[in-house]
């Protein structure tokens, strides 16, 4: 399987995520076949695909005509036809265990031993879906953001039974399709995406409950503060660049305060010296300290470009920010 060769991709379930995945795969040059048991959905899929491709094209985000991409995506009423010759099957059926199990049982029977069976599930682990199935060694979760053609991250969550070559092949296909696959080492509820989102939401709810902030205040802090940086780097890189000396220096200065904030919420997950040493080791492998100043300048430039884009595309947001600054 070469990194760039066109494959056949089957999409099971043509709802929001199924249509969005069809954009990802057809845009990447793959022959993409979508199936859905609901005839109304099957009828709606082509126009929904066309609308999404037209918007991407208008924004200069397609490298070819929308019609050429659309021509690679077809709809069928049968799962058997959809998966015929497929390298990867992306299951996008409703988030119900009994539906997922039945879909994967059928997929196991209809596909060969090397076909990747990927579930888009947000919360149902592949272990539960694959329980008792012969094809368990080909099943993994491949959880996207919504919509995956605009949020490239995809969490790959194999089980202990998933064959490593299946995970590696899935990783290659998603990466070659312009996505950013992250392999989650262990099946944990919420994977990474929703655990991080959950941590922020838990604190946001508590701050509203305690009368510290309004809902609007919290969204402003994220939209006009944290979120601007997070649109191009993660929380580790953010604090690494915020403190001269990098993340170990940040942990030394701020660790105790964050530990107290956690304790206030009944959490005891201190950043122990060993843990900080490991995080620092990984950060320094990504960014040696002698490149720190250059990276800080890069961050500032990205913030300038983001401010330009936001001012150009959403003047009401920048006016709102100026108004906030007056108060
Ligand atoms: N919507 C999101 O934000 C989001 C984000 C990440 C992952 N997901 C996951 O993606 C999956 C699909 O979610 P969605 O938002 O597209 O749902 P949706 O309701 O929009 O689409 C589900 C589609 O599956 C079809 N369907 C029903 N029974 C089926 C069956 N037996 N076999 C095949 N298809 C069947 C329905 O007709 C419908 O078109 C879920 O597992 C969900 O958790 C959703």
PDB file of N, CA, C and O and ligand atoms in Angstrom, residues 12-18 35-38 41 91-96 99-100 103 119-123 143-146, ligand 1:
ATOM      1  N   UNK A  12     -19.702   3.868   5.962  1.00  0.00           N
ATOM      2  CA  UNK A  12     -20.939   3.218   6.386  1.00  0.00           C
ATOM      3  C   UNK A  12     -21.713   4.195   7.262  1.00  0.00           C
ATOM      4  O   UNK A  12     -21.340   4.446   8.416  1.00  0.00           O
ATOM      5  N   UNK A  13     -22.765   4.776   6.712  1.00  0.00           N
ATOM      6  CA  UNK A  13     -23.531   5.806   7.428  1.00  0.00           C
ATOM      7  C   UNK A  13     -23.262   7.165   6.814  1.00  0.00           C
ATOM      8  O   UNK A  13     -22.153   7.694   6.946  1.00  0.00           O
ATOM      9  N   UNK A  14     -24.254   7.715   6.120  1.00  0.00           N
ATOM     10  CA  UNK A  14     -24.060   8.981   5.404  1.00  0.00           C
ATOM     11  C   UNK A  14     -24.711  10.154   6.123  1.00  0.00           C
ATOM     12  O   UNK A  14     -25.405  10.962   5.527  1.00  0.00           O
ATOM     13  N   UNK A  15     -24.477  10.266   7.433  1.00  0.00           N
ATOM     14  CA  UNK A  15     -24.951  11.432   8.184  1.00  0.00           C
ATOM     15  C   UNK A  15     -23.871  12.513   8.194  1.00  0.00           C
ATOM     16  O   UNK A  15     -23.057  12.596   7.269  1.00  0.00           O
ATOM     17  N   UNK A  16     -23.834  13.338   9.257  1.00  0.00           N
ATOM     18  CA  UNK A  16     -22.895  14.472   9.308  1.00  0.00           C
ATOM     19  C   UNK A  16     -21.452  14.023   9.115  1.00  0.00           C
ATOM     20  O   UNK A  16     -20.715  14.573   8.284  1.00  0.00           O
ATOM     21  N   UNK A  17     -21.054  13.013   9.899  1.00  0.00           N
ATOM     22  CA  UNK A  17     -19.642  12.620   9.877  1.00  0.00           C
ATOM     23  C   UNK A  17     -19.319  11.822   8.620  1.00  0.00           C
ATOM     24  O   UNK A  17     -18.252  11.968   8.021  1.00  0.00           O
ATOM     25  N   UNK A  18     -20.267  10.989   8.177  1.00  0.00           N
ATOM     26  CA  UNK A  18     -20.032  10.206   6.962  1.00  0.00           C
ATOM     27  C   UNK A  18     -19.814  11.109   5.749  1.00  0.00           C
ATOM     28  O   UNK A  18     -18.876  10.907   4.967  1.00  0.00           O
ATOM     29  N   UNK A  35     -22.589   4.354   1.975  1.00  0.00           N
ATOM     30  CA  UNK A  35     -23.866   3.654   2.048  1.00  0.00           C
ATOM     31  C   UNK A  35     -24.604   4.067   3.311  1.00  0.00           C
ATOM     32  O   UNK A  35     -23.978   4.431   4.317  1.00  0.00           O
ATOM     33  N   UNK A  36     -25.931   4.057   3.221  1.00  0.00           N
ATOM     34  CA  UNK A  36     -26.772   4.411   4.370  1.00  0.00           C
ATOM     35  C   UNK A  36     -28.095   3.659   4.192  1.00  0.00           C
ATOM     36  O   UNK A  36     -28.630   3.610   3.075  1.00  0.00           O
ATOM     37  N   UNK A  37     -28.641   3.083   5.262  1.00  0.00           N
ATOM     38  CA  UNK A  37     -29.898   2.354   5.103  1.00  0.00           C
ATOM     39  C   UNK A  37     -31.095   3.264   4.818  1.00  0.00           C
ATOM     40  O   UNK A  37     -32.140   2.787   4.346  1.00  0.00           O
ATOM     41  N   UNK A  38     -30.953   4.546   5.087  1.00  0.00           N
ATOM     42  CA  UNK A  38     -32.075   5.478   4.941  1.00  0.00           C
ATOM     43  C   UNK A  38     -32.069   6.081   3.522  1.00  0.00           C
ATOM     44  O   UNK A  38     -31.141   6.816   3.164  1.00  0.00           O
ATOM     45  N   UNK A  41     -31.443   9.789   3.279  1.00  0.00           N
ATOM     46  CA  UNK A  41     -30.045  10.197   3.457  1.00  0.00           C
ATOM     47  C   UNK A  41     -29.269   9.941   2.164  1.00  0.00           C
ATOM     48  O   UNK A  41     -28.468  10.765   1.743  1.00  0.00           O
ATOM     49  N   UNK A  91     -16.648   3.519   9.561  1.00  0.00           N
ATOM     50  CA  UNK A  91     -18.026   3.349  10.059  1.00  0.00           C
ATOM     51  C   UNK A  91     -18.477   4.664  10.695  1.00  0.00           C
ATOM     52  O   UNK A  91     -17.813   5.220  11.568  1.00  0.00           O
ATOM     53  N   UNK A  92     -19.615   5.184  10.237  1.00  0.00           N
ATOM     54  CA  UNK A  92     -20.151   6.462  10.726  1.00  0.00           C
ATOM     55  C   UNK A  92     -21.629   6.302  11.069  1.00  0.00           C
ATOM     56  O   UNK A  92     -22.459   7.175  10.764  1.00  0.00           O
ATOM     57  N   UNK A  93     -21.987   5.171  11.673  1.00  0.00           N
ATOM     58  CA  UNK A  93     -23.378   4.888  12.041  1.00  0.00           C
ATOM     59  C   UNK A  93     -23.686   5.546  13.390  1.00  0.00           C
ATOM     60  O   UNK A  93     -22.787   6.031  14.077  1.00  0.00           O
ATOM     61  N   UNK A  94     -24.966   5.545  13.798  1.00  0.00           N
ATOM     62  CA  UNK A  94     -25.323   6.194  15.074  1.00  0.00           C
ATOM     63  C   UNK A  94     -24.565   5.611  16.265  1.00  0.00           C
ATOM     64  O   UNK A  94     -24.171   4.443  16.253  1.00  0.00           O
ATOM     65  N   UNK A  95     -24.394   6.444  17.285  1.00  0.00           N
ATOM     66  CA  UNK A  95     -23.579   6.099  18.464  1.00  0.00           C
ATOM     67  C   UNK A  95     -24.353   5.178  19.413  1.00  0.00           C
ATOM     68  O   UNK A  95     -24.701   5.567  20.534  1.00  0.00           O
ATOM     69  N   UNK A  96     -24.653   3.959  18.933  1.00  0.00           N
ATOM     70  CA  UNK A  96     -25.340   2.992  19.801  1.00  0.00           C
ATOM     71  C   UNK A  96     -24.628   1.658  19.676  1.00  0.00           C
ATOM     72  O   UNK A  96     -24.393   1.157  18.559  1.00  0.00           O
ATOM     73  N   UNK A  99     -25.953  -1.118  17.430  1.00  0.00           N
ATOM     74  CA  UNK A  99     -25.824  -0.832  15.989  1.00  0.00           C
ATOM     75  C   UNK A  99     -24.378  -1.064  15.548  1.00  0.00           C
ATOM     76  O   UNK A  99     -24.100  -1.731  14.543  1.00  0.00           O
ATOM     77  N   UNK A 100     -23.433  -0.535  16.336  1.00  0.00           N
ATOM     78  CA  UNK A 100     -22.012  -0.690  15.965  1.00  0.00           C
ATOM     79  C   UNK A 100     -21.658  -2.176  15.873  1.00  0.00           C
ATOM     80  O   UNK A 100     -20.998  -2.609  14.935  1.00  0.00           O
ATOM     81  N   UNK A 103     -23.113  -3.713  12.751  1.00  0.00           N
ATOM     82  CA  UNK A 103     -22.415  -3.218  11.549  1.00  0.00           C
ATOM     83  C   UNK A 103     -21.062  -3.931  11.414  1.00  0.00           C
ATOM     84  O   UNK A 103     -20.706  -4.436  10.332  1.00  0.00           O
ATOM     85  N   UNK A 119     -13.894   2.715  13.300  1.00  0.00           N
ATOM     86  CA  UNK A 119     -15.140   3.278  13.814  1.00  0.00           C
ATOM     87  C   UNK A 119     -14.935   4.751  14.179  1.00  0.00           C
ATOM     88  O   UNK A 119     -13.959   5.101  14.839  1.00  0.00           O
ATOM     89  N   UNK A 120     -15.885   5.589  13.771  1.00  0.00           N
ATOM     90  CA  UNK A 120     -15.793   7.024  14.101  1.00  0.00           C
ATOM     91  C   UNK A 120     -16.241   7.323  15.522  1.00  0.00           C
ATOM     92  O   UNK A 120     -16.274   8.493  15.929  1.00  0.00           O
ATOM     93  N   UNK A 121     -16.586   6.292  16.276  1.00  0.00           N
ATOM     94  CA  UNK A 121     -17.233   6.507  17.579  1.00  0.00           C
ATOM     95  C   UNK A 121     -16.527   7.513  18.483  1.00  0.00           C
ATOM     96  O   UNK A 121     -15.307   7.516  18.610  1.00  0.00           O
ATOM     97  N   UNK A 122     -17.336   8.342  19.143  1.00  0.00           N
ATOM     98  CA  UNK A 122     -16.794   9.338  20.085  1.00  0.00           C
ATOM     99  C   UNK A 122     -16.563   8.723  21.450  1.00  0.00           C
ATOM    100  O   UNK A 122     -15.754   9.228  22.225  1.00  0.00           O
ATOM    101  N   UNK A 123     -17.306   7.667  21.794  1.00  0.00           N
ATOM    102  CA  UNK A 123     -17.261   7.176  23.175  1.00  0.00           C
ATOM    103  C   UNK A 123     -17.262   5.656  23.302  1.00  0.00           C
ATOM    104  O   UNK A 123     -16.861   5.128  24.334  1.00  0.00           O
ATOM    105  N   UNK A 143     -11.388   8.352  15.648  1.00  0.00           N
ATOM    106  CA  UNK A 143     -12.328   9.394  16.084  1.00  0.00           C
ATOM    107  C   UNK A 143     -11.918  10.761  15.533  1.00  0.00           C
ATOM    108  O   UNK A 143     -10.843  11.267  15.855  1.00  0.00           O
ATOM    109  N   UNK A 144     -12.800  11.354  14.706  1.00  0.00           N
ATOM    110  CA  UNK A 144     -12.461  12.653  14.103  1.00  0.00           C
ATOM    111  C   UNK A 144     -12.965  13.817  14.949  1.00  0.00           C
ATOM    112  O   UNK A 144     -13.785  13.640  15.853  1.00  0.00           O
ATOM    113  N   UNK A 145     -12.507  15.008  14.612  1.00  0.00           N
ATOM    114  CA  UNK A 145     -13.188  16.227  15.048  1.00  0.00           C
ATOM    115  C   UNK A 145     -14.333  16.460  14.057  1.00  0.00           C
ATOM    116  O   UNK A 145     -14.457  15.750  13.059  1.00  0.00           O
ATOM    117  N   UNK A 146     -15.155  17.410  14.305  1.00  0.00           N
ATOM    118  CA  UNK A 146     -16.298  17.684  13.421  1.00  0.00           C
ATOM    119  C   UNK A 146     -16.223  19.110  12.878  1.00  0.00           C
ATOM    120  O   UNK A 146     -16.247  20.046  13.671  1.00  0.00           O
TER     121      UNK A 146
HETATM  122  N1  LIG B   1     -21.322  14.675  15.057  1.00  0.00           N
HETATM  123  C1  LIG B   1     -20.179  14.813  15.689  1.00  0.00           C
HETATM  124  O1  LIG B   1     -19.803  15.895  16.183  1.00  0.00           O
HETATM  125  C2  LIG B   1     -19.242  13.646  15.805  1.00  0.00           C
HETATM  126  C3  LIG B   1     -17.866  13.877  16.022  1.00  0.00           C
HETATM  127  C4  LIG B   1     -17.009  12.769  16.095  1.00  0.00           C
HETATM  128  C5  LIG B   1     -17.514  11.470  15.977  1.00  0.00           C
HETATM  129  N2  LIG B   1     -18.857  11.290  15.791  1.00  0.00           N
HETATM  130  C6  LIG B   1     -19.358   9.913  15.690  1.00  0.00           C
HETATM  131  O2  LIG B   1     -19.663   9.634  14.339  1.00  0.00           O
HETATM  132  C7  LIG B   1     -20.723   8.684  14.288  1.00  0.00           C
HETATM  133  C8  LIG B   1     -21.830   9.238  13.391  1.00  0.00           C
HETATM  134  O3  LIG B   1     -22.302  10.431  13.955  1.00  0.00           O
HETATM  135  P1  LIG B   1     -23.120  11.514  13.086  1.00  0.00           P
HETATM  136  O4  LIG B   1     -23.076  12.790  13.877  1.00  0.00           O
HETATM  137  O5  LIG B   1     -22.669  11.509  11.677  1.00  0.00           O
HETATM  138  O6  LIG B   1     -24.605  10.912  13.188  1.00  0.00           O
HETATM  139  P2  LIG B   1     -25.828  11.151  12.187  1.00  0.00           P
HETATM  140  O7  LIG B   1     -27.048  10.820  12.957  1.00  0.00           O
HETATM  141  O8  LIG B   1     -25.714  12.472  11.520  1.00  0.00           O
HETATM  142  O9  LIG B   1     -25.589  10.028  11.068  1.00  0.00           O
HETATM  143  C9  LIG B   1     -25.744   8.644  11.290  1.00  0.00           C
HETATM  144  C10 LIG B   1     -26.152   8.005   9.976  1.00  0.00           C
HETATM  145  O10 LIG B   1     -26.128   6.592  10.146  1.00  0.00           O
HETATM  146  C11 LIG B   1     -27.238   6.053   9.438  1.00  0.00           C
HETATM  147  N3  LIG B   1     -27.533   4.737  10.001  1.00  0.00           N
HETATM  148  C12 LIG B   1     -28.531   4.365  10.845  1.00  0.00           C
HETATM  149  N4  LIG B   1     -28.441   3.043  11.100  1.00  0.00           N
HETATM  150  C13 LIG B   1     -27.392   2.580  10.395  1.00  0.00           C
HETATM  151  C14 LIG B   1     -26.813   1.301  10.223  1.00  0.00           C
HETATM  152  N5  LIG B   1     -27.296   0.217  10.843  1.00  0.00           N
HETATM  153  N6  LIG B   1     -25.738   1.175   9.387  1.00  0.00           N
HETATM  154  C15 LIG B   1     -25.231   2.255   8.760  1.00  0.00           C
HETATM  155  N7  LIG B   1     -25.743   3.498   8.897  1.00  0.00           N
HETATM  156  C16 LIG B   1     -26.801   3.659   9.700  1.00  0.00           C
HETATM  157  C17 LIG B   1     -28.350   7.071   9.622  1.00  0.00           C
HETATM  158  O11 LIG B   1     -29.326   6.931   8.593  1.00  0.00           O
HETATM  159  C18 LIG B   1     -27.572   8.379   9.536  1.00  0.00           C
HETATM  160  O12 LIG B   1     -27.532   8.878   8.217  1.00  0.00           O
HETATM  161  C19 LIG B   1     -21.169   8.438  15.738  1.00  0.00           C
HETATM  162  O13 LIG B   1     -20.529   7.289  16.239  1.00  0.00           O
HETATM  163  C20 LIG B   1     -20.652   9.674  16.453  1.00  0.00           C
HETATM  164  O14 LIG B   1     -20.382   9.454  17.817  1.00  0.00           O
HETATM  165  C21 LIG B   1     -19.733  12.341  15.681  1.00  0.00           C
END
